[in-house]
Tab-separated table of C-alpha atoms and ligand atoms in Angstrom:
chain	number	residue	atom	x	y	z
Z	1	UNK	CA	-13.528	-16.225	-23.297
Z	2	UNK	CA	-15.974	-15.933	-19.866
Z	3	UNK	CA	-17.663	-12.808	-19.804
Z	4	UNK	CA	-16.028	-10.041	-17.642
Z	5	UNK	CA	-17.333	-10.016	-14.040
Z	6	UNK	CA	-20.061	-7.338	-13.000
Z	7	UNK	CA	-17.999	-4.942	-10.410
Z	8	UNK	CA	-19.538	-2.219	-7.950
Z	9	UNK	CA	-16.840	0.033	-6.653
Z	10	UNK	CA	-17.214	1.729	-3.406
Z	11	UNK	CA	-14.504	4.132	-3.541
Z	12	UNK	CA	-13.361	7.601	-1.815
Z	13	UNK	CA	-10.770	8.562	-4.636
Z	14	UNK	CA	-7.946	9.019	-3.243
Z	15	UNK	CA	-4.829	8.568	-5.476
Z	16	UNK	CA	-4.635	4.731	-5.002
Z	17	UNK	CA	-8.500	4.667	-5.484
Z	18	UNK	CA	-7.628	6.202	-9.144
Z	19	UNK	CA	-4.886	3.833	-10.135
Z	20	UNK	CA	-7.225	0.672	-8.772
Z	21	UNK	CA	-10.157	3.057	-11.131
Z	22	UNK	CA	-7.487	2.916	-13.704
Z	23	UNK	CA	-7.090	-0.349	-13.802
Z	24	UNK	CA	-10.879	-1.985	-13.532
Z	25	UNK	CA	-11.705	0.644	-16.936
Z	26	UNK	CA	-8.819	-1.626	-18.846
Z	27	UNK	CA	-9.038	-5.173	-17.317
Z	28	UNK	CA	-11.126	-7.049	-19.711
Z	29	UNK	CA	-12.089	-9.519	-16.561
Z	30	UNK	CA	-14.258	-7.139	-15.426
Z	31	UNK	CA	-17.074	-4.411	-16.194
Z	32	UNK	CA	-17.270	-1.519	-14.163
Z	33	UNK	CA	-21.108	-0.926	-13.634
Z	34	UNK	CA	-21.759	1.553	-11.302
Z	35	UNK	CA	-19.378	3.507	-8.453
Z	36	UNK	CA	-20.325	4.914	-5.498
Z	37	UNK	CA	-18.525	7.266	-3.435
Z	38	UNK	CA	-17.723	7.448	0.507
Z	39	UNK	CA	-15.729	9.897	2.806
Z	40	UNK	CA	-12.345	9.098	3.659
Z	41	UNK	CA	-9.331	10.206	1.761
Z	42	UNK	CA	-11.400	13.255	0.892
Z	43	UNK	CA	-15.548	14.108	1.449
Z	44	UNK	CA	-18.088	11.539	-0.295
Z	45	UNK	CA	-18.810	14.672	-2.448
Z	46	UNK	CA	-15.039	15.349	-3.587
Z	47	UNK	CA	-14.737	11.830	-4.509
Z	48	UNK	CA	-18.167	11.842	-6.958
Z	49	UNK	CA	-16.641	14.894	-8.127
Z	50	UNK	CA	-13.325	13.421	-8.479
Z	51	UNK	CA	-14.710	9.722	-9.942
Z	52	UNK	CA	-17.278	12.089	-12.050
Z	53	UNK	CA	-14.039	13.806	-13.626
Z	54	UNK	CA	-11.381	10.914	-14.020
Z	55	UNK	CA	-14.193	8.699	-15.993
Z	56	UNK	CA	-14.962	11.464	-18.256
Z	57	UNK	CA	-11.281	11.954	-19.307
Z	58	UNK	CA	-11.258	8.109	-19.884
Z	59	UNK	CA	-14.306	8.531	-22.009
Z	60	UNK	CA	-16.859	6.316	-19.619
Z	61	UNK	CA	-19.543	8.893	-18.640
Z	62	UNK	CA	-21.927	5.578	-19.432
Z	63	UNK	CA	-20.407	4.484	-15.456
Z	64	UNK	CA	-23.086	5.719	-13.001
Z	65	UNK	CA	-21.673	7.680	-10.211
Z	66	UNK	CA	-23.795	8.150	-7.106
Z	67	UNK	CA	-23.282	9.953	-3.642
Z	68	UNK	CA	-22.956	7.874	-0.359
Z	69	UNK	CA	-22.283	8.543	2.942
Z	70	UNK	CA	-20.502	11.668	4.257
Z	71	UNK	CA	-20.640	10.756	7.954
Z	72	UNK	CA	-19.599	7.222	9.288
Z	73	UNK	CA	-22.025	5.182	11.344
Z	74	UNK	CA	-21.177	6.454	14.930
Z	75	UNK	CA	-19.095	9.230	14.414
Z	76	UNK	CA	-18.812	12.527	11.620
Z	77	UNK	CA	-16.261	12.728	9.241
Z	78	UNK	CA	-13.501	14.392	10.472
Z	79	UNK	CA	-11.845	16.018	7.052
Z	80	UNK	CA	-10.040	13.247	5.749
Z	81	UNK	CA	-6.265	12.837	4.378
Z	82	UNK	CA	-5.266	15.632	2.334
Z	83	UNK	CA	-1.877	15.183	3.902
Z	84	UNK	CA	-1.622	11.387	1.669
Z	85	UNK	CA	-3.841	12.364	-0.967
Z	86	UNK	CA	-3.429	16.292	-1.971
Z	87	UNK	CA	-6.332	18.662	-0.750
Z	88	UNK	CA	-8.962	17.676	-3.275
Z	89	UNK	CA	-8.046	13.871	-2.920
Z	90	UNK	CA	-6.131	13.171	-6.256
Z	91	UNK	CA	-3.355	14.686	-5.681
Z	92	UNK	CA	-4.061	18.355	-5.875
Z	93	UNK	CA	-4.465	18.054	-9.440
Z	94	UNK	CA	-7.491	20.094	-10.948
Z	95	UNK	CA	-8.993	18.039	-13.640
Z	96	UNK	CA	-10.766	19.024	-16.405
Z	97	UNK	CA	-14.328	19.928	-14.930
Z	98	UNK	CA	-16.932	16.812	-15.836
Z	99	UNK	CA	-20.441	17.885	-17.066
Z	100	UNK	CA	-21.711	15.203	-15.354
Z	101	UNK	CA	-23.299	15.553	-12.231
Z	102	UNK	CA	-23.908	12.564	-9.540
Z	103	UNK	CA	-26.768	9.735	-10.338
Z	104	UNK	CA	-30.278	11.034	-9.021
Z	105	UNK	CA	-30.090	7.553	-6.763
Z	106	UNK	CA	-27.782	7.474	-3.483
Z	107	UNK	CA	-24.609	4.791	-3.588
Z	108	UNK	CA	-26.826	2.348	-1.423
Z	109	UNK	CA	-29.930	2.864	-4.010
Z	110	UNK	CA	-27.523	2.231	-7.052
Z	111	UNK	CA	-25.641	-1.056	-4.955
Z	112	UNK	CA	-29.393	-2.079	-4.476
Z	113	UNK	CA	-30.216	-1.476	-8.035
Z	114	UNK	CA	-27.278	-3.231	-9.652
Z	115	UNK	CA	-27.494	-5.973	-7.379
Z	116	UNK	CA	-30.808	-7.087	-8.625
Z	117	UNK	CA	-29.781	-6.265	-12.297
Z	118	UNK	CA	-26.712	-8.715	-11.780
Z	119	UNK	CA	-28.408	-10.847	-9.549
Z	120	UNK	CA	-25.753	-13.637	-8.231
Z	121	UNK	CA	-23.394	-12.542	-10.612
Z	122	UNK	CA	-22.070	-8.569	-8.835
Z	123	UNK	CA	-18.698	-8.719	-7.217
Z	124	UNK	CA	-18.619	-5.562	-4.455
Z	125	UNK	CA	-14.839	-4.016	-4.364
Z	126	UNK	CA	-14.815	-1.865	-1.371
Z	127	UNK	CA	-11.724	0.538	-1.469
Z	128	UNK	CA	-13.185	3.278	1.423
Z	129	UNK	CA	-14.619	3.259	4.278
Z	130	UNK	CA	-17.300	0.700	4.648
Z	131	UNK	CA	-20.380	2.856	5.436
Z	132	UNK	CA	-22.454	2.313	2.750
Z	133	UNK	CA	-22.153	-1.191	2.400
Z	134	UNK	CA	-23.796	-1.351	5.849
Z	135	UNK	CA	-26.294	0.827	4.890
Z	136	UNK	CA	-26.855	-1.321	1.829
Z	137	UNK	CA	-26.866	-4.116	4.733
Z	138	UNK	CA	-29.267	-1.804	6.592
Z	139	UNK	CA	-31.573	-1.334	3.984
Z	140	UNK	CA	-31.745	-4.636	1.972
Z	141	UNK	CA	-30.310	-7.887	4.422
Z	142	UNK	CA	-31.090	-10.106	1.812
Z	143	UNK	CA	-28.695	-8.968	-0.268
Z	144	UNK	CA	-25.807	-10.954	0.132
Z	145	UNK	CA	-28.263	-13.681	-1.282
Z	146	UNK	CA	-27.520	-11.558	-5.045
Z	147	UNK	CA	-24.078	-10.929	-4.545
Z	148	UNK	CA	-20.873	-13.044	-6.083
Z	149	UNK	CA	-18.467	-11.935	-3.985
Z	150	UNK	CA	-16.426	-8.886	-1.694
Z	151	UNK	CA	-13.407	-8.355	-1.926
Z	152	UNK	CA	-12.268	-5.124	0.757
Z	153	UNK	CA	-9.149	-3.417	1.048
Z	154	UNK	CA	-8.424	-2.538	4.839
Z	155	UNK	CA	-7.068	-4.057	7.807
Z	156	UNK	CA	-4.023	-5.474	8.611
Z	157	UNK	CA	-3.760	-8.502	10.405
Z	158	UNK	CA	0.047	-9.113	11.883
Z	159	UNK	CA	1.443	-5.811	10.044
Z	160	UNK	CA	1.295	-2.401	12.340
Z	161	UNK	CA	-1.311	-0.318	11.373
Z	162	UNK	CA	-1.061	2.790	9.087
Z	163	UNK	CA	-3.634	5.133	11.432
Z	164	UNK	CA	-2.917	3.940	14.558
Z	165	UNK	CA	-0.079	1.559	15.452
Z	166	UNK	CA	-2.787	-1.476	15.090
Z	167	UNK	CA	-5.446	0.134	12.727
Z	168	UNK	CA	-5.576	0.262	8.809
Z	169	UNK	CA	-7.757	3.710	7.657
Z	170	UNK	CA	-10.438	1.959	6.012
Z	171	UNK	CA	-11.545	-0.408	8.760
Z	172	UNK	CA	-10.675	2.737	11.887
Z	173	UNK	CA	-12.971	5.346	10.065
Z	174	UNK	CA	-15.349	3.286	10.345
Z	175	UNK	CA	-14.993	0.245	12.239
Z	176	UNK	CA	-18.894	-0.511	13.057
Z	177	UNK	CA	-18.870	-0.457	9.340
Z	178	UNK	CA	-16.620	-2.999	8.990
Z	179	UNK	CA	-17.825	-5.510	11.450
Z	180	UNK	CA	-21.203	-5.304	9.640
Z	181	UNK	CA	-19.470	-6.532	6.241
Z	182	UNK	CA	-18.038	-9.248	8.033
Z	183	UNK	CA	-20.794	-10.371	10.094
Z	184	UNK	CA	-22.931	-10.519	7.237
Z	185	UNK	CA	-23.128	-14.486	5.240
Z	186	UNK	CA	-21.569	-13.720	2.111
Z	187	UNK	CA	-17.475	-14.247	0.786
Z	188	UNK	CA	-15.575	-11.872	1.098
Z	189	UNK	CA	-11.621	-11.370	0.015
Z	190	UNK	CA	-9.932	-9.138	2.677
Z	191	UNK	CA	-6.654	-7.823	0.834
Z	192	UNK	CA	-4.780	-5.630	4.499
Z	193	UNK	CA	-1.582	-3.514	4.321
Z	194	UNK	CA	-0.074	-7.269	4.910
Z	195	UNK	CA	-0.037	-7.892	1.315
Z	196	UNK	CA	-0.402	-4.127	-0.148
Z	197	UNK	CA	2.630	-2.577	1.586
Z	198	UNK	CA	4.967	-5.259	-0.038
Z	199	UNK	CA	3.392	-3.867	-3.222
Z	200	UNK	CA	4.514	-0.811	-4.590
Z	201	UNK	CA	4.965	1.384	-8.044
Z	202	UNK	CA	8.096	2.848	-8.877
Z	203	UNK	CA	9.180	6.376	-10.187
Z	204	UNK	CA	9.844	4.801	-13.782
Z	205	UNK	CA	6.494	3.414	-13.758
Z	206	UNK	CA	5.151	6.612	-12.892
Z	207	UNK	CA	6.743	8.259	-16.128
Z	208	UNK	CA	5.876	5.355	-18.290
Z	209	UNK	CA	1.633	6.932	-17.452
Z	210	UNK	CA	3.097	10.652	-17.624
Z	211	UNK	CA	4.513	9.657	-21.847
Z	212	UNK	CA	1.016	7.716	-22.300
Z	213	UNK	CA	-0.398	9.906	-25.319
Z	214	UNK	CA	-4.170	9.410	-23.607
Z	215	UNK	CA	-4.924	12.209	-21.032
Z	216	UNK	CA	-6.764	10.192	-18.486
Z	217	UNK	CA	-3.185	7.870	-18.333
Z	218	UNK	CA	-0.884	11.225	-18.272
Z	219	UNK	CA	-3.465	12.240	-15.460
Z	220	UNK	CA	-3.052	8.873	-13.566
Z	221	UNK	CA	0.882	9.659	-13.566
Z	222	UNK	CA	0.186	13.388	-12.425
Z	223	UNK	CA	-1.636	12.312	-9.584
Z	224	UNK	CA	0.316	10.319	-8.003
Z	225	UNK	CA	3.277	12.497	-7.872
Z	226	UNK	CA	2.057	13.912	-4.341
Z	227	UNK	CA	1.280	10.229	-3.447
Z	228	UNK	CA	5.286	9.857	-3.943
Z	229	UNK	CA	6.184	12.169	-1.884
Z	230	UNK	CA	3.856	10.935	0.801
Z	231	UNK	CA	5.824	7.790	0.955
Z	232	UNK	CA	8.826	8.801	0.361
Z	233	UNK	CA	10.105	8.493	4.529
Z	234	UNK	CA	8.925	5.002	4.915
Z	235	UNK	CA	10.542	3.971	1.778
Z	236	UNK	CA	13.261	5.849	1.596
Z	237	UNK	CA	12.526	6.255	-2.325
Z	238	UNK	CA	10.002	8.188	-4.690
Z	239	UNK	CA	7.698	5.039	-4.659
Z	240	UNK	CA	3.762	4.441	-3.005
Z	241	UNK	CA	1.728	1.068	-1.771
Z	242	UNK	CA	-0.414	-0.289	-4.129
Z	243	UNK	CA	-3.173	-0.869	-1.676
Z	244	UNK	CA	-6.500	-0.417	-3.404
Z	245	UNK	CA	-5.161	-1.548	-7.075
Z	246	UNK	CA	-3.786	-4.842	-5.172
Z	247	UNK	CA	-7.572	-5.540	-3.978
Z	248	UNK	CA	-8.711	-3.993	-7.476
Z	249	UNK	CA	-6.119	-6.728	-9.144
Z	250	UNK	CA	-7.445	-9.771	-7.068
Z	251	UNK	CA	-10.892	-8.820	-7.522
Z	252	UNK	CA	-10.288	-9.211	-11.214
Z	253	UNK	CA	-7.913	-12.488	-10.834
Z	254	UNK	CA	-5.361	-10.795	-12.604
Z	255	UNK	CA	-3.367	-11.210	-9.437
Z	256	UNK	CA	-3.911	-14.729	-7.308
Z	257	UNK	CA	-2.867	-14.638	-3.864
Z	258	UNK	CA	-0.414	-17.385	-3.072
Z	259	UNK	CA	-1.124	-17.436	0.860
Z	260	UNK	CA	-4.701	-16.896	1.734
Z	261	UNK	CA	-6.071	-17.990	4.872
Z	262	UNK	CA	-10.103	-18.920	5.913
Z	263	UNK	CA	-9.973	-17.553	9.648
Z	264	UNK	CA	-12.601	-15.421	11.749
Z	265	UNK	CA	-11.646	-11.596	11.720
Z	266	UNK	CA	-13.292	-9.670	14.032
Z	267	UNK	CA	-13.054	-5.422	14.206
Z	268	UNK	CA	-12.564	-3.794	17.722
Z	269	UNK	CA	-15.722	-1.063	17.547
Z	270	UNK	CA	-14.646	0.254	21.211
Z	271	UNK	CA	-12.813	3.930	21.628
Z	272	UNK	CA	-9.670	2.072	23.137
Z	273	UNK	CA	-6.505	2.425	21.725
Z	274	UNK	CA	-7.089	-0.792	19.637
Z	275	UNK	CA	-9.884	0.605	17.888
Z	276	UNK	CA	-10.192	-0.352	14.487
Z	277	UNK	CA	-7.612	-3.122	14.583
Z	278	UNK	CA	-8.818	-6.143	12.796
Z	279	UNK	CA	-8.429	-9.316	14.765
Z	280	UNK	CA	-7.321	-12.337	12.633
Z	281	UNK	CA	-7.859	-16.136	13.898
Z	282	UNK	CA	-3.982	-17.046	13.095
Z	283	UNK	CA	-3.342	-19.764	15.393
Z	284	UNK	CA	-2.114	-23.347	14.839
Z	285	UNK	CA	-0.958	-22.217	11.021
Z	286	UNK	CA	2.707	-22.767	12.142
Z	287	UNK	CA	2.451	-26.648	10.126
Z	288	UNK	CA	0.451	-24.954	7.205
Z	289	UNK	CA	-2.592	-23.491	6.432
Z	290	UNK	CA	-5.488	-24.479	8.234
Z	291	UNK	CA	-8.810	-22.951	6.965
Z	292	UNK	CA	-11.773	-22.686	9.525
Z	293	UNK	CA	-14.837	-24.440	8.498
Z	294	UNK	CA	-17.328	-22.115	7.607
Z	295	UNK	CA	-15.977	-19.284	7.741
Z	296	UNK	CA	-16.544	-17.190	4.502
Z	297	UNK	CA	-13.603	-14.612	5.367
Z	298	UNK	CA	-10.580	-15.379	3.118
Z	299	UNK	CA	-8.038	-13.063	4.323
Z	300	UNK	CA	-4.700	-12.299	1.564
Z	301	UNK	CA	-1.596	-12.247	3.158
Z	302	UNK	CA	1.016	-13.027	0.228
Z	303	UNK	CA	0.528	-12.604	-3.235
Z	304	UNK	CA	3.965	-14.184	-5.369
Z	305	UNK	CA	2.804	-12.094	-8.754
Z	306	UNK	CA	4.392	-8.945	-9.415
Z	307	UNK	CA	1.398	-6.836	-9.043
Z	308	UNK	CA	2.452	-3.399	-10.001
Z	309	UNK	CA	4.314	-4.805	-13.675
Z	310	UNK	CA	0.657	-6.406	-14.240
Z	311	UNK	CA	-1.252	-3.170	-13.207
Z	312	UNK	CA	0.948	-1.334	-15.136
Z	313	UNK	CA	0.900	-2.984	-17.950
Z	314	UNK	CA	-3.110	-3.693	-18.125
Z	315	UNK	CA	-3.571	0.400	-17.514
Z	316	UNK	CA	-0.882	1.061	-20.176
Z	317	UNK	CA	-2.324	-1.440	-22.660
Y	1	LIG	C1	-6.480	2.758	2.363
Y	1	LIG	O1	-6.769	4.023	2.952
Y	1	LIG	C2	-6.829	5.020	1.982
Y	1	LIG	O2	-6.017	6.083	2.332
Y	1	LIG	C3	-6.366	4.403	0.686
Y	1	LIG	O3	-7.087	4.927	-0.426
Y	1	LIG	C4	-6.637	2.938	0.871
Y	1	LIG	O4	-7.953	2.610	0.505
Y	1	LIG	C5	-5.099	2.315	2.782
Y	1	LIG	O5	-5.042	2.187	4.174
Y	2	LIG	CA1	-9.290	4.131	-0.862
C-alpha cells in the first residue's frame, strides 16, 4: 500500500468545508497535517474555532490549527455567508467547546513549516478564499519548488456563477488571491461549481451520519441540516452541492475526473460586473480534448464516479 499523501487544508468551515474535513480524517489516501483557516463562509477566527471543535469531537487534537487571514488582499471582509452556512458557519450548531486554542504560528507560518517538513511530497487543498496561499506566495516564492500538488475548489468555467451571475465565492472574495495561485509554476487541480453542482448528498444520506453512534459523524449530519434548507429552491429537494468534499475527494483520488482539461484560466481582478469570473481557454475542444502545452492548470469539468456514495461511505466507514 503507498503511503497516504501529506495534505494542508486551507479551509473557512463552512458546512461543506466540514463534510470535505470529514472525509480527509477517514480517507486512508491521505494524512491531514496541519489546517489553516481563512474568512469566507464565516471570520478566519470562527472557522479555527469551528475546525478547533469538529477535530476534537473526532478525536484529532494532534491536527495543528492555525489563524490566517481575516481581510482579503484588496478589500476587508465583509461578514461572510451566514445565510448558506448558519451564523457561526456550521450550521448554527454549538459544538462542544474545544480546549484547544489556535497554533502559536499563523496559517502561512504553518503552510511554510509543513512544506519544508514534506518537502516535494505536500498536496495544498484550498477550500476558501485564497488569501493565504498568496501570502504563503508572498512570503516564500520558492515554494511551489516543495509542493506536490493544488488542488482548489472555486470558479466556474461555462456554469453561471453562485455570487454573481459569472463568479464562484471562493475565487470573487478574493480574486487577486486567486490569480496569484494560478500565476504561480506549480499544478494545480481546479474542481468549479461545473463539476460540484452535479454533485450532491441526499436527505437519506444525511440520516445515515445523524444514526452514526460516533458524535463527530451525528454532528456532520446536524450540520448540514441548515445547508439543506439553503438549497432547497434550486433543487427543489432537501439536498446540498458537494463542492469542497468533490475537490477534497479528487485531492485524495478517491474520485478521478473523467473530463479534465489543461487550458489557461485567468481571474478578472477589476470591480466590473465580471469580477471574479474565472476565464477558461475552451476553444477548439469541440473534436476532443486538446490540452495546452505547458500549462500546469488542469481544470475538472466531469467526474463519472458517484461522488457523494464514495464520500459517504469513506466518512461512514
Ligand atoms: C464554495 O464557497 C463556500 O461557500 C463553500 O464552502 C465552497 O468552498 C462554493 O462556492
Ligand atoms: Ca469552503
Amino acid at each position: 500500500m503507498t503511503a497516504p499523501v501529506p495534505v494542508y487544508l486551507d479551509c473557512d468551515p463552512g458546512v461543506d468545508d466540514t463534510v470535505a474535513i470529514a472525509y480527509l480524517l477517514a480517507s486512508p489516501a491521505v494524512e491531514l497535517v496541519g489546517v489553516g483557516t481563512v474568512s469566507g463562509n464565516t471570520s478566519a477566527a470562527q472557522a479555527a474555532r469551528n475546525t478547533l471543535d469538529l477535530l476534537a469531537l473526532a478525536g484529532r487534537d494532534d491536527i495543528p490549527v492555525a489563524l490566517g487571514a481575516h481581510d482579503h488582499l484588496d478589500h476587508p471582509f465583509s461578514g461572510g455567508a451566514p445565510h448558506v452556512h448558519g451564523d457561526n458557519g456550521v450550521g448554527g450548531i454549538v459544538l462542544p467547546r474545544s480546549d484547544r486554542e489556535v497554533d502559536e504560528r499563523t496559517a502561512v507560518e504553518l503552510l511554510l513549516d509543513l512544506s519544508r517538513t514534506y518537502a516535494g511530497r505536500l498536496h495544498i487543498l484550498a477550500i476558501g478564499p485564497l488569501t493565504n496561499i498568496a501570502h504563503a506566495l508572498e512570503a516564500d516564492p520558492s515554494l511551489p519548488d516543495r509542493i506536490a500538488e493544488v488542488t482548489v475548489m472555486g470558479g466556474a468555467a461555462l456554469s453561471p456563477g453562485n455570487i454573481t451571475p459569472v463568479a464562484e465565492a471562493n475565487i470573487y472574495n478574493d480574486p487577486q488571491a486567486a490569480a496569484a495561485l494560478l500565476d504561480a509554476d506549480w499544478d494545480v487541480t481546479l474542481v468549479p461549481l461545473d463539476v460540484t453542482l452535479e454533485h450532491t448528498l441526499s436527505e437519506e444520506q444525511r440520516q445515515q451520519f445523524l444514526a452514526d453512534d460516533r458524535p463527530f459523524v451525528v454532528a456532520v449530519g446536524q450540520i448540514l441540516d441548515h445547508y439543506f434548507d439553503f438549497y432547497l429552491p434550486s433543487y427543489g429537494a432537501r439536498t446540498c452541492a458537494l463542492h469542497d468534499p468533490l475537490a477534497a475527494a479528487i485531492a485524495a483520488g478517491g474520485v478521478s475526473p473523467s473530463r479534465a482539461l489543461q487550458v489557461p484560466v485567468v481571474v478578472d481582478v477589476s470591480q466590473g460586473p465580471g469580477r471574479g469570473q474565472t476565464i477558461a481557454d475552451l476553444r477548439g475542444q469541440r473534436t476532443g480534448p486538446r490540452h495546452h502545452e505547458g500549462v500546469r492548470t488542469r481544470l475538472v469539468l466531469d467526474v463519472d464516479d458517484d461522488a457523494a456514495a464514495h464520500l459517504v461511505a469513506t466518512i461512514l466507514a
